[in-house]
Amino acid sequence: MSVPVLTIDGPSGSGKGTVARLLAKHLGWHLLDSGALYRITALAAQRRGIDLHDAAAIAELAAHLDVRFVGEDETCVLLDGEDVSRQIRSEQAGEAASVVAAHPAVRDALFDFQRRFAAAPGLVADGRDMGTVVFPQAFVKIYLDASAEVRGERRYKQLNEKGLHANLAQIIDDIRRRDERDMQRPVAPLKAADDAHVIDSSFLTVEQVLTECLARLGK
Ligand code: C5P
């Protein structure tokens, strides 16, 4: 019997990371945070002084990454045994991830690694191309969207709560720029799979989104 996979794709700030984590916990399934892999690849490249535009060198690096997701909910990320969970969450790390993620060779290098996360009893896979490229046979596919303004406000609130100064207009601008890069790239662009259920989370609570996803799973 094949392992059930639930994919959740969508732009940054749509809430898919939170929803994926909570769903995995609720279902007792594994979690794949594919964005973290691109963030870590970029971090590893920067640490080695590799230019983020050097596709061949970064693909080679991605193919041999020593990455592990540990902890009860598999959200603690180790690179070469070092906990980099916080470091990869910055805006700059997201930008750098989006640059390396645009190289087809880097995506190829991470493909098999991502596929191996599908293990019993099931997998919740969060990303941009989970339903379209990595797990096209997924049991259920969700595309979680929200307007750039709502996503910007969420990010702005998060940063304020952490005591970090932020400019809302700038954040919304950055979000639009990253969306544009992720949607326009020729390989594995951000888009809903034809058979995905599209949920707009702009005016929904996390609980409402969870309920909707569980209903799609028949739970
Ligand atoms: O989801 P997260 O914000 O962590 O992703 C960071 C970046 O990694 C995205 O902006 C996107 O460019 C890239 N990414 C991707 N494919 C995925 C997951 C993330 O290209 N499956």
XYZ file of N, CA and C and ligand atoms in Angstrom:
678
model
N 0.852 -1.198 0.000
C 0.000 0.000 0.000
C 0.884 1.243 0.000
N 0.550 2.214 -0.843
C 1.405 3.399 -0.869
C 1.046 4.342 0.287
N 2.017 5.151 0.652
C 1.871 6.046 1.804
C 1.018 7.254 1.402
N 0.004 7.624 2.198
C -0.783 8.811 1.840
C 0.025 10.105 2.015
N -0.076 10.978 1.022
C 0.623 12.266 1.098
C -0.403 13.382 0.940
N -0.296 14.373 1.813
C -1.123 15.585 1.710
C -0.167 16.712 1.351
N -0.386 17.367 0.229
C 0.510 18.478 -0.136
C -0.178 19.804 0.150
N 0.618 20.755 0.635
C 0.101 22.109 0.860
C 1.067 23.071 0.191
N 0.657 23.645 -0.910
C 1.481 24.628 -1.605
C 0.856 26.006 -1.471
N 1.676 27.017 -1.737
C 1.153 28.381 -1.702
C 2.273 29.361 -1.485
N 1.965 30.653 -1.588
C 2.997 31.680 -1.427
C 3.398 31.881 0.032
N 4.519 32.575 0.246
C 4.956 32.791 1.630
C 3.944 33.674 2.360
N 3.695 33.308 3.609
C 2.777 34.096 4.424
C 1.326 33.661 4.308
N 1.072 32.616 3.520
C -0.321 32.170 3.364
C -0.760 31.357 4.583
N 0.210 31.022 5.449
C -0.108 30.263 6.658
C 0.122 28.779 6.462
N 0.683 28.381 5.317
C 0.806 26.937 5.046
C 1.768 26.240 5.983
N 2.812 26.951 6.440
C 3.768 26.340 7.366
C 3.074 25.941 8.663
N 2.298 26.868 9.208
C 1.578 26.610 10.463
C 0.552 25.496 10.266
N -0.200 25.593 9.184
C -1.246 24.599 8.919
C -0.623 23.213 8.715
N 0.493 23.157 7.975
C 1.146 21.865 7.711
C 1.620 21.243 9.026
N 2.237 22.068 9.872
C 2.759 21.550 11.146
C 1.623 21.012 12.017
N 0.539 21.783 12.127
C -0.579 21.361 12.974
C -1.272 20.121 12.413
N -1.379 20.054 11.090
C -2.019 18.877 10.483
C -1.179 17.624 10.719
N 0.145 17.761 10.536
C 1.029 16.610 10.736
C 0.895 16.111 12.169
N 0.830 17.054 13.100
C 0.715 16.680 14.514
C -0.617 15.981 14.770
N -1.681 16.584 14.245
C -3.025 16.033 14.444
C -3.141 14.624 13.864
N -2.563 14.424 12.692
C -2.693 13.128 12.005
C -1.645 12.118 12.476
N -0.578 12.618 13.132
C 0.529 11.733 13.511
C 1.366 11.358 12.294
N 1.394 12.237 11.285
C 2.147 11.987 10.049
C 3.483 12.736 10.088
N 4.374 12.367 9.174
C 5.642 13.083 9.047
C 5.396 14.430 8.383
N 6.401 15.305 8.523
C 6.292 16.652 7.962
C 7.494 16.916 7.067
N 7.251 17.444 5.881
C 8.353 17.918 5.030
C 8.184 19.417 4.824
N 9.127 20.192 5.358
C 9.156 21.643 5.139
C 10.174 21.861 4.015
N 9.705 21.799 2.770
C 10.652 21.853 1.650
C 11.317 23.222 1.534
N 10.624 24.273 1.974
C 11.233 25.609 1.932
C 12.506 25.643 2.762
N 12.489 24.900 3.878
C 13.673 24.865 4.746
C 14.869 24.298 3.981
N 14.617 23.348 3.077
C 15.737 22.755 2.317
C 16.400 23.800 1.419
N 15.570 24.654 0.793
C 16.136 25.702 -0.060
C 16.832 26.769 0.790
N 16.244 27.058 1.958
C 16.872 28.033 2.862
C 18.233 27.513 3.334
N 18.297 26.215 3.673
C 19.540 25.621 4.157
C 20.577 25.545 3.053
N 20.134 25.222 1.847
C 21.072 25.169 0.720
C 21.726 26.537 0.541
N 20.900 27.593 0.610
C 21.444 28.948 0.442
C 22.410 29.288 1.579
N 22.034 28.900 2.802
C 22.904 29.179 3.953
C 24.243 28.449 3.807
N 24.168 27.172 3.419
C 25.398 26.381 3.262
C 26.277 27.004 2.180
N 25.659 27.492 1.112
C 26.429 28.120 0.027
C 27.109 29.390 0.527
N 26.344 30.206 1.263
C 26.915 31.457 1.769
C 28.075 31.182 2.720
N 27.908 30.133 3.538
C 28.988 29.792 4.482
C 30.257 29.370 3.772
N 30.098 28.774 2.592
C 31.285 28.328 1.844
C 31.752 29.369 0.839
N 31.094 30.524 0.848
C 31.508 31.595 -0.066
C 31.148 31.306 -1.521
N 30.113 30.467 -1.745
C 29.691 30.160 -3.125
C 28.668 31.212 -3.574
N 28.847 31.726 -4.780
C 27.928 32.711 -5.348
C 26.552 32.049 -5.542
N 25.484 32.695 -5.086
C 24.144 32.105 -5.168
C 23.689 31.895 -6.608
N 24.374 32.528 -7.562
C 24.000 32.361 -8.971
C 24.804 31.255 -9.653
N 25.733 30.622 -8.913
C 26.555 29.546 -9.483
C 25.763 28.228 -9.354
N 24.884 28.000 -10.325
C 23.945 26.869 -10.248
C 24.651 25.527 -10.065
N 25.724 25.287 -10.832
C 26.391 23.976 -10.771
C 26.981 23.730 -9.384
N 27.644 24.734 -8.838
C 28.274 24.564 -7.518
C 27.212 24.358 -6.437
N 26.103 25.067 -6.555
C 25.065 24.945 -5.520
C 24.333 23.608 -5.646
N 24.148 23.136 -6.874
C 23.503 21.832 -7.058
C 24.366 20.735 -6.451
N 25.667 20.838 -6.654
C 26.609 19.865 -6.101
C 26.517 19.872 -4.562
N 26.449 21.069 -4.018
C 26.331 21.227 -2.566
C 25.011 20.615 -2.069
N 23.918 20.919 -2.781
C 22.578 20.442 -2.376
C 22.523 18.910 -2.380
N 23.229 18.306 -3.323
C 23.201 16.840 -3.443
C 23.879 16.159 -2.260
N 24.748 16.893 -1.564
C 25.494 16.278 -0.454
C 25.241 16.946 0.891
N 24.107 17.616 1.004
C 23.821 18.328 2.256
C 23.638 17.347 3.416
N 24.195 17.706 4.561
C 23.949 16.916 5.763
C 22.859 17.647 6.547
N 21.593 17.335 6.217
C 20.451 17.999 6.847
C 19.602 16.980 7.561
N 19.187 17.329 8.775
C 18.254 16.454 9.489
C 17.181 17.280 10.164
N 15.959 16.771 10.123
C 14.855 17.416 10.828
C 14.613 16.582 12.077
N 14.771 17.181 13.241
C 14.641 16.410 14.475
C 13.628 17.070 15.415
N 13.451 16.478 16.575
C 12.496 16.998 17.556
C 11.161 16.314 17.366
N 10.294 16.499 18.361
C 9.016 15.791 18.382
C 8.200 16.055 17.113
N 8.164 17.336 16.672
C 7.364 17.637 15.481
C 8.231 17.851 14.232
N 9.484 17.401 14.291
C 10.403 17.439 13.142
C 10.596 18.854 12.593
N 10.598 19.866 13.478
C 10.752 21.241 13.002
C 12.107 21.843 13.386
N 12.928 21.076 14.101
C 14.261 21.557 14.452
C 15.200 21.089 13.329
N 15.891 22.054 12.699
C 16.693 21.712 11.520
C 18.177 21.732 11.843
N 18.851 20.627 11.550
C 20.295 20.542 11.788
C 21.029 20.548 10.450
N 22.014 21.440 10.325
C 22.899 21.458 9.164
C 24.287 21.098 9.678
N 24.865 20.017 9.161
C 26.146 19.508 9.660
C 26.100 19.368 11.186
N 24.943 18.955 11.687
C 24.807 18.719 13.128
C 24.528 19.970 13.948
N 24.533 21.152 13.302
C 24.304 22.402 14.047
C 22.854 22.865 13.878
N 22.217 23.277 14.968
C 20.835 23.743 14.915
C 20.783 25.124 14.240
N 20.207 25.169 13.027
C 20.130 26.442 12.290
C 18.668 26.884 12.134
N 17.778 26.308 12.946
C 16.341 26.569 12.812
C 15.995 28.052 12.809
N 16.620 28.810 13.701
C 16.287 30.237 13.792
C 16.932 31.031 12.659
N 18.182 30.669 12.409
C 18.955 31.387 11.396
C 18.308 31.373 10.005
N 17.668 30.257 9.663
C 17.109 30.159 8.310
C 15.752 30.854 8.180
N 15.239 31.415 9.291
C 13.901 32.027 9.244
C 13.916 33.510 8.902
N 15.083 34.129 8.734
C 15.116 35.578 8.476
C 14.616 35.885 7.065
N 14.261 37.157 6.842
C 13.812 37.593 5.506
C 14.917 37.367 4.471
N 16.173 37.657 4.895
C 17.306 37.487 3.967
C 17.465 36.024 3.568
N 17.259 35.124 4.534
C 17.392 33.690 4.231
C 16.308 33.267 3.234
N 15.119 33.867 3.353
C 14.021 33.551 2.435
C 14.343 34.050 1.029
N 14.908 35.253 0.966
C 15.311 35.833 -0.327
C 16.361 34.956 -0.997
N 17.375 34.583 -0.215
C 18.473 33.769 -0.747
C 17.936 32.408 -1.212
N 16.983 31.854 -0.447
C 16.389 30.564 -0.818
C 15.702 30.680 -2.168
N 15.010 31.787 -2.364
C 14.257 31.976 -3.600
C 15.199 32.101 -4.810
N 16.413 32.621 -4.581
C 17.405 32.720 -5.672
C 17.926 31.321 -6.029
N 18.330 30.532 -5.016
C 18.872 29.195 -5.340
C 17.786 28.255 -5.865
N 16.522 28.497 -5.414
C 15.421 27.620 -5.827
C 15.069 27.791 -7.306
N 15.539 28.875 -7.896
C 15.224 29.118 -9.313
C 16.133 28.309 -10.241
N 17.199 27.668 -9.712
C 18.112 26.880 -10.556
C 17.547 25.462 -10.737
N 17.229 25.048 -11.951
C 16.705 23.700 -12.173
C 17.616 22.616 -11.598
N 18.934 22.788 -11.707
C 19.865 21.752 -11.226
C 19.767 21.584 -9.708
N 19.487 22.665 -9.019
C 19.356 22.597 -7.558
C 18.063 21.849 -7.208
N 16.997 22.136 -7.943
C 15.717 21.452 -7.695
C 15.869 19.950 -7.959
N 16.589 19.615 -9.032
C 16.820 18.191 -9.347
C 17.585 17.518 -8.215
N 18.597 18.232 -7.704
C 19.454 17.649 -6.669
C 18.656 17.352 -5.397
N 17.592 18.120 -5.148
C 16.816 17.925 -3.915
C 15.598 17.014 -4.112
N 15.334 16.631 -5.350
C 14.103 15.886 -5.659
C 13.999 14.558 -4.897
N 14.995 13.688 -5.051
C 14.924 12.359 -4.413
C 14.907 12.469 -2.889
N 15.698 13.405 -2.398
C 15.761 13.623 -0.950
C 14.347 13.928 -0.416
N 13.611 14.773 -1.130
C 12.260 15.135 -0.706
C 11.314 13.940 -0.820
N 11.442 13.167 -1.898
C 10.558 12.013 -2.098
C 10.688 11.000 -0.952
N 11.892 10.934 -0.375
C 12.121 9.935 0.678
C 11.405 10.265 1.989
N 10.835 11.468 2.093
C 10.093 11.811 3.305
C 8.748 11.085 3.361
N 8.302 10.567 2.241
C 7.016 9.858 2.216
C 7.180 8.499 2.890
N 6.864 8.450 4.174
C 7.008 7.210 4.945
C 5.755 7.026 5.792
N 5.466 5.750 6.116
C 4.265 5.444 6.911
C 4.328 6.149 8.266
N 3.209 6.601 8.806
C 1.844 6.380 8.313
C 1.382 7.410 7.276
N 2.153 8.465 7.025
C 1.735 9.450 6.032
C 2.638 10.663 6.083
N 2.457 11.557 5.102
C 3.306 12.751 5.021
C 2.484 13.988 4.683
N 2.776 15.067 5.414
C 2.254 16.382 5.043
C 3.443 17.136 4.452
N 3.350 17.518 3.178
C 4.467 18.164 2.491
C 4.113 19.609 2.156
N 4.946 20.530 2.656
C 4.665 21.964 2.529
C 5.675 22.600 1.574
N 5.199 23.372 0.598
C 6.138 24.016 -0.325
C 5.490 24.836 -1.411
N 6.127 24.798 -2.599
C 5.602 25.536 -3.758
C 5.211 24.581 -4.876
N 5.916 23.429 -4.929
C 5.737 22.483 -6.040
C 5.481 21.069 -5.535
N 4.956 20.957 -4.312
C 4.743 19.623 -3.743
C 3.695 18.853 -4.560
N 2.584 19.518 -4.866
C 1.503 18.853 -5.600
C 1.740 18.790 -7.099
N 2.534 19.719 -7.625
C 2.724 19.766 -9.079
C 3.894 18.903 -9.545
N 4.992 18.864 -8.766
C 6.219 18.202 -9.232
C 6.671 17.044 -8.345
N 6.801 17.283 -7.054
C 7.442 16.290 -6.181
C 6.499 15.126 -5.839
N 5.225 15.449 -5.540
C 4.259 14.381 -5.214
C 3.005 14.529 -6.082
N 3.162 14.330 -7.407
C 1.992 14.529 -8.286
C 0.859 13.539 -7.996
N 1.187 12.399 -7.348
C 0.148 11.399 -7.039
C -0.419 11.574 -5.634
N -0.193 12.737 -5.019
C -0.637 12.923 -3.629
C -2.123 12.605 -3.463
N -2.456 12.128 -2.287
C -3.829 11.739 -1.946
C -4.741 12.975 -1.975
N -4.299 14.045 -1.316
C -5.040 15.315 -1.321
C -4.051 16.453 -1.533
N -4.430 17.414 -2.386
C -3.582 18.586 -2.636
C -4.342 19.862 -2.249
N -3.663 20.682 -1.460
C -4.248 21.956 -1.047
C -3.383 23.072 -1.616
N -3.998 24.131 -2.095
C -3.250 25.335 -2.468
C -3.788 26.443 -1.580
N -2.937 26.893 -0.667
C -3.367 27.884 0.318
C -2.892 29.270 -0.125
N -3.833 30.156 -0.322
C -3.509 31.484 -0.832
C -3.965 32.551 0.172
N -3.522 33.780 -0.018
C -4.020 34.934 0.735
C -3.497 36.156 -0.004
N -4.182 37.282 0.137
C -3.740 38.478 -0.591
C -2.379 38.928 -0.064
N -1.616 39.634 -0.898
C -0.291 40.116 -0.480
C -0.423 41.047 0.726
N -1.512 41.831 0.768
C -1.701 42.770 1.891
C -1.879 42.010 3.200
N -2.743 40.996 3.177
C -2.992 40.211 4.403
C -1.718 39.495 4.824
N -0.990 38.925 3.862
C 0.243 38.207 4.202
C 1.275 39.171 4.776
N 1.341 40.384 4.206
C 2.277 41.398 4.704
C 1.936 41.802 6.133
N 0.631 41.962 6.394
C 0.226 42.357 7.751
C 0.549 41.271 8.771
N 0.379 40.021 8.369
C 0.713 38.908 9.286
C 2.205 38.933 9.625
N 3.008 39.118 8.599
C 4.468 39.140 8.793
C 4.859 40.328 9.672
N 4.235 41.470 9.419
C 4.498 42.701 10.166
C 4.192 42.490 11.656
N 3.060 41.833 11.925
C 2.678 41.545 13.314
C 3.695 40.624 13.984
N 4.083 39.571 13.257
C 5.073 38.602 13.798
C 6.362 39.322 14.180
N 6.834 40.197 13.281
C 8.104 40.896 13.537
C 7.955 41.826 14.731
N 6.818 42.548 14.809
C 6.577 43.444 15.942
C 6.560 42.680 17.247
N 5.924 41.495 17.213
C 5.850 40.686 18.432
C 7.235 40.253 18.904
N 8.147 40.117 17.929
C 9.520 39.738 18.289
C 10.344 40.972 18.643
N 9.676 42.157 18.647
C 10.379 43.396 18.988
C 11.250 43.897 17.842
N 11.002 43.406 16.617
C 11.821 43.839 15.479
C 11.108 44.953 14.725
N 11.851 45.998 14.386
C 11.268 47.116 13.663
C 10.992 46.689 12.219
N 9.830 47.066 11.691
C 9.528 46.679 10.306
C 8.671 47.748 9.642
N 8.750 47.797 8.326
C 7.968 48.750 7.567
C 6.963 47.961 6.722
N 5.666 48.174 7.002
C 4.624 47.354 6.365
C 4.668 47.439 4.838
N 4.788 48.671 4.312
C 4.775 48.823 2.845
C 5.950 48.074 2.221
N 7.092 48.146 2.921
C 8.297 47.456 2.422
C 8.084 45.932 2.424
N 7.469 45.435 3.500
C 7.230 43.982 3.603
C 6.310 43.519 2.474
N 5.241 44.292 2.218
C 4.293 43.906 1.159
C 5.001 43.920 -0.198
N 5.858 44.907 -0.379
C 6.653 44.997 -1.615
C 7.544 43.765 -1.786
N 8.232 43.389 -0.689
C 9.136 42.227 -0.722
C 8.355 40.960 -1.048
N 7.166 40.830 -0.446
C 6.323 39.648 -0.682
C 5.940 39.574 -2.156
N 5.572 40.713 -2.723
C 5.163 40.727 -4.146
C 6.342 40.331 -5.031
N 7.535 40.819 -4.662
C 8.723 40.539 -5.466
C 9.044 39.036 -5.414
N 8.954 38.465 -4.205
C 9.265 37.030 -4.054
C 8.204 36.192 -4.790
N 6.932 36.573 -4.688
C 5.863 35.863 -5.425
C 6.178 35.866 -6.913
N 6.547 37.039 -7.382
C 6.814 37.224 -8.811
C 7.929 36.267 -9.253
N 9.023 36.234 -8.445
C 10.150 35.364 -8.809
C 9.718 33.889 -8.773
N 8.950 33.506 -7.735
C 8.533 32.103 -7.590
C 7.522 31.697 -8.672
N 6.696 32.667 -9.118
C 5.655 32.320 -10.106
C 6.162 32.381 -11.536
N 7.175 33.197 -11.759
C 7.633 33.398 -13.143
C 8.760 32.458 -13.552
N 9.377 31.758 -12.588
C 10.521 30.936 -12.976
C 10.049 29.813 -13.910
N 10.894 29.454 -14.860
C 10.466 28.457 -15.844
C 10.296 27.058 -15.258
N 11.082 26.716 -14.211
C 10.994 25.360 -13.660
C 10.229 25.371 -12.334
N 9.258 24.463 -12.216
C 8.468 24.310 -10.994
C 7.984 25.644 -10.435
N 7.318 26.449 -11.252
C 6.822 27.726 -10.729
C 5.719 27.508 -9.693
N 5.543 28.487 -8.841
C 4.472 28.404 -7.844
C 3.133 28.515 -8.569
N 2.351 27.456 -8.498
C 0.990 27.489 -9.055
C 0.199 26.330 -8.458
N -1.117 26.475 -8.492
C -1.950 25.398 -7.960
C -1.978 24.245 -8.954
N -1.864 23.014 -8.451
C -2.017 21.844 -9.332
C -3.461 21.847 -9.842
N -3.669 21.264 -11.015
C -5.031 21.251 -11.587
C -6.025 20.597 -10.643
N -5.548 19.592 -9.889
C -6.456 18.874 -8.991
C -6.331 19.329 -7.529
N -5.803 20.552 -7.322
C -5.669 21.056 -5.941
C -6.961 21.741 -5.494
N -7.220 21.681 -4.189
C -8.329 22.442 -3.607
C -7.748 23.794 -3.213
N -8.250 24.859 -3.791
C -7.709 26.189 -3.485
C -8.475 26.772 -2.297
N -7.726 27.174 -1.275
C -8.340 27.795 -0.094
C -7.726 29.182 0.057
N -8.557 30.207 0.117
C -8.051 31.560 0.366
C -8.168 31.817 1.865
N -7.004 31.947 2.519
C -7.014 32.069 3.983
C -7.092 33.522 4.455
N -7.271 34.470 3.504
C -7.227 35.897 3.877
C -8.133 36.205 5.067
N -9.342 35.637 5.051
C -10.278 35.981 6.120
C -10.700 34.757 6.920
N -9.805 33.751 6.972
C -10.103 32.543 7.750
C -9.126 32.440 8.918
N -9.588 31.830 10.017
C -8.668 31.557 11.118
C -7.909 30.273 10.786
N -6.817 30.032 11.536
C -6.048 28.799 11.340
C -6.964 27.589 11.542
N -7.841 27.659 12.576
C -8.738 26.528 12.869
C -9.661 26.256 11.684
N -10.149 27.334 11.070
C -11.060 27.146 9.927
C -10.341 26.477 8.758
N -9.068 26.874 8.546
C -8.300 26.260 7.452
C -8.054 24.781 7.766
N -7.717 24.501 9.036
C -7.477 23.102 9.436
C -8.712 22.245 9.205
N -9.861 22.765 9.622
C -11.111 22.024 9.462
C -11.359 21.708 7.995
N -11.110 22.705 7.162
C -11.323 22.547 5.712
C -10.385 21.466 5.144
N -9.101 21.501 5.574
C -8.132 20.508 5.072
C -8.520 19.108 5.534
N -8.912 18.981 6.808
C -9.284 17.662 7.337
C -10.521 17.122 6.620
N -11.432 18.026 6.283
C -12.638 17.591 5.556
C -12.242 17.027 4.196
N -11.246 17.661 3.552
C -10.784 17.174 2.243
C -10.166 15.782 2.361
N -9.584 15.517 3.556
C -8.963 14.197 3.794
C -10.003 13.170 4.211
N -11.226 13.662 4.424
C -12.291 12.767 4.901
C -12.156 12.479 6.377
N -11.532 13.429 7.142
C -11.357 13.197 8.588
C -12.185 14.190 9.395
O 8.320 28.350 2.190
P 9.563 29.180 2.414
O 9.279 30.638 2.592
O 10.418 28.639 3.504
O 10.409 29.012 1.068
C 11.527 29.806 0.807
C 11.759 29.871 -0.689
O 12.134 28.580 -1.171
C 10.514 30.257 -1.520
O 10.394 31.648 -1.711
C 10.738 29.536 -2.835
O 11.507 30.316 -3.714
C 11.581 28.336 -2.453
N 10.805 27.112 -2.444
C 10.630 26.442 -3.642
N 9.984 25.248 -3.684
C 9.492 24.703 -2.557
C 9.636 25.377 -1.316
C 10.283 26.592 -1.294
O 11.054 26.935 -4.679
N 8.898 23.529 -2.626
